[in-house]
Coordinates of C-alpha atoms and ligand atoms in Angstrom, one line a residue:
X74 CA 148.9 123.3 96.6
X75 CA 146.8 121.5 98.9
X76 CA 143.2 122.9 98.4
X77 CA 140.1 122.4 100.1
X78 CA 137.0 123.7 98.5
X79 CA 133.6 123.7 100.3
X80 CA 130.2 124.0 98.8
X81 CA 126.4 123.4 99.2
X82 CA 126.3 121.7 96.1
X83 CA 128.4 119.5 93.2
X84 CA 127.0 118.7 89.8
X85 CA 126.8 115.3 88.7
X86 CA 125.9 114.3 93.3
X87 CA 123.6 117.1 93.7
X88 CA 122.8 120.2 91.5
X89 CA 120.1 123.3 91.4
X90 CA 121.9 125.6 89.2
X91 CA 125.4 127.0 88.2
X92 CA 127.2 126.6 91.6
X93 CA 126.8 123.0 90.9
X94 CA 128.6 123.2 87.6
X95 CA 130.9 125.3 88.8
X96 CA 132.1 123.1 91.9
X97 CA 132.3 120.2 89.6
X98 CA 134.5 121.9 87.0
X99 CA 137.2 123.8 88.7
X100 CA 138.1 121.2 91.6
X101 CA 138.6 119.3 88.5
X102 CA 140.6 121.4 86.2
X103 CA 142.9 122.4 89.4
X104 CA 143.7 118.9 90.0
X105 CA 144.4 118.3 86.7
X106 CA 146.9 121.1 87.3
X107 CA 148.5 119.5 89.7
X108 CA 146.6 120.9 93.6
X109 CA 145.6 118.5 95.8
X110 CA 141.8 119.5 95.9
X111 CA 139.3 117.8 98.3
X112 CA 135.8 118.8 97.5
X113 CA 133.0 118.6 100.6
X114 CA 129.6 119.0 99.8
X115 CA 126.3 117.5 102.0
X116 CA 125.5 113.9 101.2
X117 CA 121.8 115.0 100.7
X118 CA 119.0 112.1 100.7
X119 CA 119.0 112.3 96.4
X120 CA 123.1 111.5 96.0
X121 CA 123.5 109.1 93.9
X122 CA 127.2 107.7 93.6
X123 CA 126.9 105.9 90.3
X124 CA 129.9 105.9 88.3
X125 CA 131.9 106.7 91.1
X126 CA 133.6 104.5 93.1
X127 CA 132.4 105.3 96.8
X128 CA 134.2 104.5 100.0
X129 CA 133.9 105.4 103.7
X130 CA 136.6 107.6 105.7
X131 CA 134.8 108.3 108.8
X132 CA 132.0 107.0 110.5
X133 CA 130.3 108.5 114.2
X134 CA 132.0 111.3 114.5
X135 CA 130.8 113.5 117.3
X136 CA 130.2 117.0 116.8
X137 CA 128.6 119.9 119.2
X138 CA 127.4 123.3 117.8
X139 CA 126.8 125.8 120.8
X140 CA 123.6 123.3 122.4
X141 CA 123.3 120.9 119.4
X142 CA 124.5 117.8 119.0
X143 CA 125.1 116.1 115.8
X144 CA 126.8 112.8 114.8
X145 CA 128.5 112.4 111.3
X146 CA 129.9 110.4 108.9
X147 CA 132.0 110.9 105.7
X148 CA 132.0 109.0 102.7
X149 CA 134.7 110.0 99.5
X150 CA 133.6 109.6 96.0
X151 CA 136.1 108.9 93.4
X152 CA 136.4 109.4 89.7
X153 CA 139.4 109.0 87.7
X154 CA 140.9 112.2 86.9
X155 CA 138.9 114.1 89.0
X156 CA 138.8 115.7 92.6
X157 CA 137.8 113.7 95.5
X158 CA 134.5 114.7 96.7
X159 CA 133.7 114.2 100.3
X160 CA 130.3 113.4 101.5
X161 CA 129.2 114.6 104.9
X162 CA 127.0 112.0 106.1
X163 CA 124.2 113.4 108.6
X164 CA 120.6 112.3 107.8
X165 CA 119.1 114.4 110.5
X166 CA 120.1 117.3 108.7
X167 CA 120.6 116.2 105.0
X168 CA 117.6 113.7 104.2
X169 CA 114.9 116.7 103.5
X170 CA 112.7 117.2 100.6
X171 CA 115.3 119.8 98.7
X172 CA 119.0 120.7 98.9
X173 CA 117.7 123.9 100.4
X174 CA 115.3 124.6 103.0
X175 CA 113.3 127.3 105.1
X176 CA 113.9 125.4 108.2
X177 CA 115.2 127.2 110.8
X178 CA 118.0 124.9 111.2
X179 CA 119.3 125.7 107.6
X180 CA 122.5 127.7 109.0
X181 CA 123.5 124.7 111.6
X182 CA 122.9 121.9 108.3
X183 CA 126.5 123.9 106.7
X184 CA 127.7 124.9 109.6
X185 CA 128.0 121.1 110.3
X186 CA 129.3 120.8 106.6
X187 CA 132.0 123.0 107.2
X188 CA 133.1 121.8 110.7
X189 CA 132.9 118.6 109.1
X190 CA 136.0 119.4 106.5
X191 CA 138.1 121.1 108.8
X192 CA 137.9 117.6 111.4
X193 CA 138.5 115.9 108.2
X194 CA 141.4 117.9 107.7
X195 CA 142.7 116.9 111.0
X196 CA 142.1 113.3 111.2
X197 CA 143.2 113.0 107.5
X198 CA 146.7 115.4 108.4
X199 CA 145.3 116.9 105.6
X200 CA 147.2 120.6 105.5
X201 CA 145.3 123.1 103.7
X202 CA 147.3 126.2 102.1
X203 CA 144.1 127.4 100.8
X204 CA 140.1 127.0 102.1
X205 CA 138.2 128.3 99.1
X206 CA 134.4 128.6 100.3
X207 CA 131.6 129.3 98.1
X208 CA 128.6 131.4 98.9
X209 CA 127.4 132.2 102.4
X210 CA 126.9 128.5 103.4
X211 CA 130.3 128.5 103.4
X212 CA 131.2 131.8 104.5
X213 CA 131.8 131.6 108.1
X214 CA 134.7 129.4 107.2
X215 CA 137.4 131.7 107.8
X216 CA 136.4 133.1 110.8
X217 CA 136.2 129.7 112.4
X218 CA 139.9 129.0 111.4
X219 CA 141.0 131.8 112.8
X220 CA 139.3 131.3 115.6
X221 CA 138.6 127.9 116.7
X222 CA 141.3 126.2 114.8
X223 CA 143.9 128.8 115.8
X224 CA 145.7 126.5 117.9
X225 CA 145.9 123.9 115.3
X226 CA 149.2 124.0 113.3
X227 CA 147.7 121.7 110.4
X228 CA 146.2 125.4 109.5
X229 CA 148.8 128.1 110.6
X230 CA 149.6 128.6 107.1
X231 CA 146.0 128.0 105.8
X232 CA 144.5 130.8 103.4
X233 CA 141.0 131.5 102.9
X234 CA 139.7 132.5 98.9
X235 CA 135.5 133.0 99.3
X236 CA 133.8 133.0 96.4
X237 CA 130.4 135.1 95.8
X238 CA 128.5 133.1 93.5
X239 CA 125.1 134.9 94.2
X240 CA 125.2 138.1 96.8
X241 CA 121.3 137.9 96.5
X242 CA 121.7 134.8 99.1
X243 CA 123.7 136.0 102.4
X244 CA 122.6 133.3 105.1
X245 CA 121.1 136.1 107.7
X246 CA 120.5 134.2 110.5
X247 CA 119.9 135.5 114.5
X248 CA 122.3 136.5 117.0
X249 CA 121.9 132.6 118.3
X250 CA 124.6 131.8 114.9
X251 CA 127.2 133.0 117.1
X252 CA 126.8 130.0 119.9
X253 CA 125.6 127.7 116.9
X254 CA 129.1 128.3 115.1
X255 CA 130.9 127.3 118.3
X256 CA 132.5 131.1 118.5
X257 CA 130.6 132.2 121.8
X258 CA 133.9 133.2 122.7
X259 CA 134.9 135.4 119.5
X260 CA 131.3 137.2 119.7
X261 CA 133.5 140.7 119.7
X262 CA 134.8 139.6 116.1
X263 CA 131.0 139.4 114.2
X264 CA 129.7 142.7 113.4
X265 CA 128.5 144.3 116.6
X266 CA 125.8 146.9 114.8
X267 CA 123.9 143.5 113.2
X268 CA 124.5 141.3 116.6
X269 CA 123.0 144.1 118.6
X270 CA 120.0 144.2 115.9
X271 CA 119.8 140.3 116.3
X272 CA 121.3 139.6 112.8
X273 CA 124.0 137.6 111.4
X274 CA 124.6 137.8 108.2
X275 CA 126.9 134.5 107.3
X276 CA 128.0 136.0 103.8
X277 CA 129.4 139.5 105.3
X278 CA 131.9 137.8 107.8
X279 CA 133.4 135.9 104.6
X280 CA 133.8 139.2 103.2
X281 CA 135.4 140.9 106.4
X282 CA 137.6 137.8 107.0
X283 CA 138.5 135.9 104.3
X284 CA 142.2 136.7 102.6
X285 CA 140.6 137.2 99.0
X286 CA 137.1 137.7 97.8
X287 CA 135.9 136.6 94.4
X288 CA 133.2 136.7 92.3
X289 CA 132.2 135.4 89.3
X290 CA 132.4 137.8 86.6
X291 CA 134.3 141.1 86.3
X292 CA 131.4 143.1 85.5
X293 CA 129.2 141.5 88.4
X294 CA 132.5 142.7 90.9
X295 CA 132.4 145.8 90.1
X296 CA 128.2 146.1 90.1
X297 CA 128.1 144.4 93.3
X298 CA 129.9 147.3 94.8
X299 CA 127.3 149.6 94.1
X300 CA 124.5 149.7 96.4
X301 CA 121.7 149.0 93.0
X302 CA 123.3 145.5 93.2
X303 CA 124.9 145.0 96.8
X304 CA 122.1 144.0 98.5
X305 CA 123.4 146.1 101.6
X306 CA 126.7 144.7 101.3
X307 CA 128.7 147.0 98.8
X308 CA 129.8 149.0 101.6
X309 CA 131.9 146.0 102.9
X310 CA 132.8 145.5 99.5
X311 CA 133.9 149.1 98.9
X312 CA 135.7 148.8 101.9
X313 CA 137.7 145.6 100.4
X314 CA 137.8 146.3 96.7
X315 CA 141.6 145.8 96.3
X316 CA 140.8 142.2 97.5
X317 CA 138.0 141.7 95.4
X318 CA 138.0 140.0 91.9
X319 CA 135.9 139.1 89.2
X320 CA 136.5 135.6 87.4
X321 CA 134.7 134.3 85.1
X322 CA 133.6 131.0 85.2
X323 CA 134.5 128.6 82.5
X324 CA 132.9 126.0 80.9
X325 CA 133.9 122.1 80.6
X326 CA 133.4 121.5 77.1
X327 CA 133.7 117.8 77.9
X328 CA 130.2 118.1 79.4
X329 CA 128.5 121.3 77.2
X330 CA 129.6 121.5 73.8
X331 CA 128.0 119.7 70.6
X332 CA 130.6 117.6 69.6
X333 CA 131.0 115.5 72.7
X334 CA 127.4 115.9 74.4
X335 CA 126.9 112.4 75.6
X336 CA 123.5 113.3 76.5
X337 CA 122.2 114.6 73.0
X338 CA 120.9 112.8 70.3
X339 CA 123.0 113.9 67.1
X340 CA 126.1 115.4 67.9
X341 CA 127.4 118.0 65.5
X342 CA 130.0 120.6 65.3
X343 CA 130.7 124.3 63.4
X344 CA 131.5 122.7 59.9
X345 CA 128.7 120.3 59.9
X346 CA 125.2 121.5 61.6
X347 CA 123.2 118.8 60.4
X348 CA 122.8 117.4 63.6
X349 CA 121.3 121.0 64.9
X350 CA 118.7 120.8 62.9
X351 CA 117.9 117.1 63.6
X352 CA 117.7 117.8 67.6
X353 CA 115.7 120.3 67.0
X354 CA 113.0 117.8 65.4
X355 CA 114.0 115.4 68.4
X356 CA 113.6 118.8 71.0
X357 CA 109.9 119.7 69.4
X358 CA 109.0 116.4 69.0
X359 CA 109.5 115.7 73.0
X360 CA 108.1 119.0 73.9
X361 CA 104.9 117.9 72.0
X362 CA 105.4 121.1 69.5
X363 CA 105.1 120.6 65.6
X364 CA 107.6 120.9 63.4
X365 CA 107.1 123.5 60.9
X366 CA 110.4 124.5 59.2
X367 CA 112.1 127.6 59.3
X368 CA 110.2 128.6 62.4
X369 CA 112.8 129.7 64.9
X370 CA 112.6 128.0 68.4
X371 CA 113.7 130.2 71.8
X372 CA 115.2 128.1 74.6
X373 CA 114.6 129.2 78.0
X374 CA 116.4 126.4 81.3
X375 CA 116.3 127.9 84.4
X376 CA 115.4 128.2 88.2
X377 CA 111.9 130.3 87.8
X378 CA 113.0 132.7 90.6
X379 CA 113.0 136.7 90.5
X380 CA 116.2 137.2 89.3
X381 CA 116.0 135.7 86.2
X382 CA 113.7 138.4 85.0
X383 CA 111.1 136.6 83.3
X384 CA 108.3 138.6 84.9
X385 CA 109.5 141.1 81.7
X386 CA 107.8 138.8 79.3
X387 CA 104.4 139.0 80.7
X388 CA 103.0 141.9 79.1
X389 CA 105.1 141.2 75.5
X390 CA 105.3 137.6 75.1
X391 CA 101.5 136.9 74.2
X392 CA 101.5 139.6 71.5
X393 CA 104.9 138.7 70.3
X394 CA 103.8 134.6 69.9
X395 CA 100.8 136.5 67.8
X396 CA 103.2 138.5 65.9
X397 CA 104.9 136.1 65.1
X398 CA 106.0 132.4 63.3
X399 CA 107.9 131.5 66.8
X400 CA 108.0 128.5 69.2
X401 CA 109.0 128.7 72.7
X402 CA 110.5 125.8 74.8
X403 CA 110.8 126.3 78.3
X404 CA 112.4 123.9 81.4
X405 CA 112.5 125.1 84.8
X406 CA 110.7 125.6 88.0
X407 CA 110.3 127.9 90.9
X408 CA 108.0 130.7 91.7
X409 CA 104.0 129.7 91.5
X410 CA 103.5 133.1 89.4
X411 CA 106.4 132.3 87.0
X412 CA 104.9 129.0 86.6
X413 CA 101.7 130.0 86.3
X414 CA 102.8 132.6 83.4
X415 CA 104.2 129.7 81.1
X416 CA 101.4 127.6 82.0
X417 CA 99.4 130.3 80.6
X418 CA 101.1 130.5 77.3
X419 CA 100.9 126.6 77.0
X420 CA 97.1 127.1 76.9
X421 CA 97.0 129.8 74.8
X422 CA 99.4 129.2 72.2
X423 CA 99.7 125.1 72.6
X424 CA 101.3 125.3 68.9
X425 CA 104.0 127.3 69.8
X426 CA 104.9 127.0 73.8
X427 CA 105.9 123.8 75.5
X428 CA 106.9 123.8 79.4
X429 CA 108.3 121.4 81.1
X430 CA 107.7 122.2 85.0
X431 CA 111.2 120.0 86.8
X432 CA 114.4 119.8 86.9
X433 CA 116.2 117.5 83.6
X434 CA 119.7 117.8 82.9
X435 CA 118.8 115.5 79.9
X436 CA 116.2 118.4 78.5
X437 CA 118.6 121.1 79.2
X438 CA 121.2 119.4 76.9
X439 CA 118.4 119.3 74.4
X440 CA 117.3 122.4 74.6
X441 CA 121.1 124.2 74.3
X442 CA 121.4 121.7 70.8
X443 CA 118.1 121.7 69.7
X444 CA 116.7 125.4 70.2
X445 CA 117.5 128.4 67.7
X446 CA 117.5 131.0 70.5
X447 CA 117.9 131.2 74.1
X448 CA 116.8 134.0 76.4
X449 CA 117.7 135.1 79.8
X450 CA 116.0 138.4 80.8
X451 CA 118.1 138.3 84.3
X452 CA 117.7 141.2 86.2
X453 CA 120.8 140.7 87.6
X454 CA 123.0 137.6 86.4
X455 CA 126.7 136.8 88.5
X456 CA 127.8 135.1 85.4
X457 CA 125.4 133.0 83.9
X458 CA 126.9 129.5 82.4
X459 CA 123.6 128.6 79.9
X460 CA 124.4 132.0 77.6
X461 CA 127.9 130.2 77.3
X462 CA 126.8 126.8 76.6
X463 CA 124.2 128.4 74.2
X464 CA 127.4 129.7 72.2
X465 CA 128.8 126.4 71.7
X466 CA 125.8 125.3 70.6
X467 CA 124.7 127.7 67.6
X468 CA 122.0 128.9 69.8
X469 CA 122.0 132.6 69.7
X470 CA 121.9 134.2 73.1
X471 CA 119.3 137.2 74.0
X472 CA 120.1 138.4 76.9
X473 CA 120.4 141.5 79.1
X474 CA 123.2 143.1 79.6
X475 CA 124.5 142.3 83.3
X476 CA 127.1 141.0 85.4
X477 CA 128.6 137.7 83.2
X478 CA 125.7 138.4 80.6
X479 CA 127.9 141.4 80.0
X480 CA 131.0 139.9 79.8
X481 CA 130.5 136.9 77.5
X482 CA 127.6 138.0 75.3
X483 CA 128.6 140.5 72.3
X484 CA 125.9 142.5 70.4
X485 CA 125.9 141.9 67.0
X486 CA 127.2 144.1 65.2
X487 CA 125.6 144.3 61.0
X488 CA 128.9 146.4 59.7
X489 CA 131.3 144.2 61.1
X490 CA 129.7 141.0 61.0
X491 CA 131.2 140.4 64.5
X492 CA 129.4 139.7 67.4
X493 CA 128.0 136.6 69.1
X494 CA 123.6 137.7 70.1
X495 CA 121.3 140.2 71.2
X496 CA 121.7 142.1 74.0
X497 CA 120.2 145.2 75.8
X498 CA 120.8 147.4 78.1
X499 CA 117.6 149.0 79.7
X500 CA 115.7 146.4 82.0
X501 CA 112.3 146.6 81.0
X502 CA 109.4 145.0 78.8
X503 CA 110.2 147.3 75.6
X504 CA 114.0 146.2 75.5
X505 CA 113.1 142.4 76.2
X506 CA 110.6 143.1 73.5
X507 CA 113.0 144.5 71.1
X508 CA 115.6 142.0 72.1
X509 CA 113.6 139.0 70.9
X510 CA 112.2 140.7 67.3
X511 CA 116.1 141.7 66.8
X512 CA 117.2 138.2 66.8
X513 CA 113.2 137.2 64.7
X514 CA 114.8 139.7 62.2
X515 CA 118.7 138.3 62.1
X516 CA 117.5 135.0 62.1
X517 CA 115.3 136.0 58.9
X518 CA 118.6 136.3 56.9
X519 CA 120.1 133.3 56.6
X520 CA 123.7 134.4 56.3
X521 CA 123.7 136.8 58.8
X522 CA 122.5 133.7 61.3
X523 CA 124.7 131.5 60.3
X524 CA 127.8 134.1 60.5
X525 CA 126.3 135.0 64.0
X526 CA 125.9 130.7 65.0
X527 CA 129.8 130.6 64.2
X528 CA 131.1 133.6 66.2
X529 CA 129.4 132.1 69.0
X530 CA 131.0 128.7 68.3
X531 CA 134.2 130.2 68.0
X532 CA 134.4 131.7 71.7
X533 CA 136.4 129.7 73.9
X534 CA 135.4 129.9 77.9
X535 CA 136.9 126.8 79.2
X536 CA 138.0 126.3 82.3
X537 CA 141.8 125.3 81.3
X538 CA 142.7 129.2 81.3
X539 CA 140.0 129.9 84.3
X540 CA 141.6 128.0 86.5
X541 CA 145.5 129.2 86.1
X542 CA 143.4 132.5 86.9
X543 CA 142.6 131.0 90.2
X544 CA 146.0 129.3 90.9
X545 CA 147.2 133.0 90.5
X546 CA 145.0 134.1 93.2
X547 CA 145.8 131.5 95.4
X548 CA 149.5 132.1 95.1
X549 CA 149.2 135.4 95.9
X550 CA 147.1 134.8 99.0
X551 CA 149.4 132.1 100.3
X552 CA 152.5 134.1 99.3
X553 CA 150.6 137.1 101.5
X554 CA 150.0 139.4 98.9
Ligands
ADP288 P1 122.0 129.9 88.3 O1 123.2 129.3 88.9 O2 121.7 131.3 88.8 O3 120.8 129.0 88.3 P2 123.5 129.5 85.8 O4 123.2 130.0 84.4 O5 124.8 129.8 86.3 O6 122.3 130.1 86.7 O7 123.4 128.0 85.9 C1 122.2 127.2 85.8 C2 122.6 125.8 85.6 O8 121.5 125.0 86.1 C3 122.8 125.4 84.2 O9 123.7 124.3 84.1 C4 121.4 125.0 83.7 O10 121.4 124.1 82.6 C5 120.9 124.3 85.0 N1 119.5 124.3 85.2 C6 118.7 125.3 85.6 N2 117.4 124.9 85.7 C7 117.4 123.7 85.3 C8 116.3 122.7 85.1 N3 115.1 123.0 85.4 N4 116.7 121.5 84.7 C9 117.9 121.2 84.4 N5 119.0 122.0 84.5 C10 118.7 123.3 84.9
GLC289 C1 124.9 131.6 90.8 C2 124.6 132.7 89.8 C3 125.0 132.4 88.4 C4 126.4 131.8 88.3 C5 126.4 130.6 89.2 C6 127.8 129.9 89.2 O1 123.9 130.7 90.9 O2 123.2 133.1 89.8 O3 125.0 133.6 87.6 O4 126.7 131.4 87.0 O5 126.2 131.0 90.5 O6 128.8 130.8 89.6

């Protein structure tokens, strides 16, 4: 199949959190399976193309939005055995501080992204059978075939998949999105109760008009559809829930997984974890944390933002760090308040808490070997990839129980012996609480930990069976199911 997949952002050019991964990993694993996948992402001011081998398709290529006027070029970046991904080249709207922005010209910087593939398309003769568009920056997508690309036959076949990586992000922009998307003319097809109230909302006409909907777990579909995790949208959901999927993301081992890390110290594997134990000296070491052994360490890498839940830890984690013979490593950064909070603990316990305020892939690779633990509080979590690298790891998830969380994190279970971490169900400080001191105690008996380090090692989320899930949804879209 001939597949073009659009997204904000692609790991290894530009990353800020899962998508990233996500839109490096499938295009990938689908090419590999024989698609003709063409990736198109932003070539934002911080691409760097090493390792690839980067060549220009199309340079000056005018483009009107309703009363702007932008010029663009594309560049294609090549790896062997992977996807091609396309670069849109437009400084005036790409060369800002971050990947996202406020600015009020944030819907026009992917609406030009997506304008940009579909021009591609036709000056390549490139035929799509499927558009797969992630999130709302790309969700306007399959309107705009339908619309402005109707007369086209390069897409009379084309099928669109979109793909809700986050519903907590919808793109709601004003009732000038209409002229900006170059659909002045199709104004009767947005949704006339928002236009009237001077909304668009880009993620909601993905939903109304793309063929399929997907998201990324199975429990996160079916929350989404209630209106505690919507975010106003599970109406349009409900409305569409025989369209609407939940697939897990995979993982690519070849990236995240202790035996072939690249970016780790020691590698090890299940049958020998002496290299665990020597990235954990590396990991506390670099944080600036002594090493005092058979202390547990918790890893914590993420965006510091509401949803991850950390504001939980604020009233336990002091008395816990008291309580307790535990170390805390944490990489991320976001919210002043959530920073502020770790900052805190860095002062107050400087034995036991490092922060590392930025963004390192390099760290988060350490931390996933090197850390005993790893926490995510979410409040709400689509899927979650770090609970999944922390299984391959050895490094026991805590996490709540939600969306992908759900799905890929089993509670331990003492009669069994089975299970893979802690998790809870109630979101709130006691349960984080008791989360945490659960995992203090399991890790307390050596056998039970290292029985619980090799269940997790043993799961298998790669994105070899992932992405036949995908083809299958794909098929059935282009076959018209
Ligand atoms: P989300 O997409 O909501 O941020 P995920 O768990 O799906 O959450 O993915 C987060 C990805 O981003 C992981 O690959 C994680 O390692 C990475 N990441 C998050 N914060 C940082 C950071 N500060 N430095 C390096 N990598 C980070
Ligand atoms: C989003 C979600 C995260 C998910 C990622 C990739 O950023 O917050 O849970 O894993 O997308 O799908």
């Amino acid at each position: 199949m001939n597949v073009l997949f659009v997204a904000s952002e692609v790991a290894r050019y530009a990353k800020t959190g899962g998508l990233g991964d996500v839109s490096a990993a499938l295009p990938m694993y689908l090419r590999r399976a024989g698609h003709d996948v063409r990736t198109f992402m932003p070539l934002y001011k911080t691409v760097d193309g090493k390792g690839a081998n980067v060549v220009p398709l199309l340079r000056d290529v005018e483009l009107r939005l309703g009363p702007h006027r932008y010029t663009f070029g594309v560049f294609v970046a090549e790896r062997p055995g992977d996807a091609p991904v396309h670069l849109v080249d437009c400084p005036a709207l790409y060369h800002r501080p971050g990947l996202y922005t406020g600015d009020p010209d944030e819907h026009l910087r992917f609406l030009v992204l997506c304008r940009a593939a579909l021009e591609v398309c036709q000056r390549t003769g490139f035929s799509p059978d499927v558009v797969h568009c992630n999130d709302w920056q790309a969700a306007l997508l399959p309107l705009i075939i339908q619309t402005r690309y109707r007369w086209d036959r390069l897409f009379e076949k084309t099928r669109t998949v979109l793909t809700i990586h986050n519903i907590g992000y919808q793109g709601t922009v004003g009732p000038h999105a209409v002229r900006d998307a170059g659909l002045a003319d199709s104004a009767n097809l947005f949704h006339q109760e928002q236009l009237k109230d001077g909304r668009v909302n880009f993620l909601l006409h993905g939903i109304l008009y793309a063929d399929a909907v997907t998201t990324v777990s199975p429990t996160y579909a079916r929350e989404i559809q209630t209106p505690e995790y919507g975010v106003g949208l599970d109406p349009f959901l409900r409305a569409r829930s025989s369209t609407v999927m939940g697939i897990l993301n995979g993982v690519d081992y070849d990236e995240w997984s202790p035996e072939k890390d690249k970016l780790i110290p020691h590698r090890y594997s299940a049958q020998d974890l002496s290299g665990k134990a020597r990235n954990k000296e590396e990991l506390l070491s670099k944080m600036g944390l002594p090493n005092v052994p058979g202390v547990p360490v918790i890893g914590i890498v993420s965006r510091l933002v509401g949803q991850k839940g950390f504001r939980l830890l604020e009233g336990v984690m002091p008395a816990l760090l008291r309580r307790h013979r535990v170390q805390l490593t944490v990489l991320g950064s976001g919210e002043r308040r959530l920073e502020r909070m770790f900052s805190a603990w860095v002062r107050g316990f400087p034995k036991q808490v490092a922060f590392y305020r930025g963004f390192s892939n390099e760290l988060a690779h350490l931390i996933e070997a090197g850390a005993d633990m790893f926490l995510m509080p979410s409040l709400y979590e689509p899927c979650g990839l770090n609970q999944m690298y922390s299984l391959k790891y050895g490094t026991v998830p805590i996490v709540h129980k939600t969306g992908g969380l759900a799905d890929t994190v089993k509670l331990w279970d003492p009669d069994t012996g089975q299970g893979t971490g802690v998790s809870f169900a109630n979101h709130d400080a006691r349960a984080v609480q008791w989360g945490i001191e659960a995992a203090l105690g399991l890790y307390a008996d050596r056998n039970v930990w290292r029985r619980l380090m090799h269940n997790g090692m043993s799961e298998d989320f790669s994105w070899e069976t992932q992405a036949k899930v995908y083809e299958r949804v794909y098929a059935r879209v282009v076959g018209g199911g």
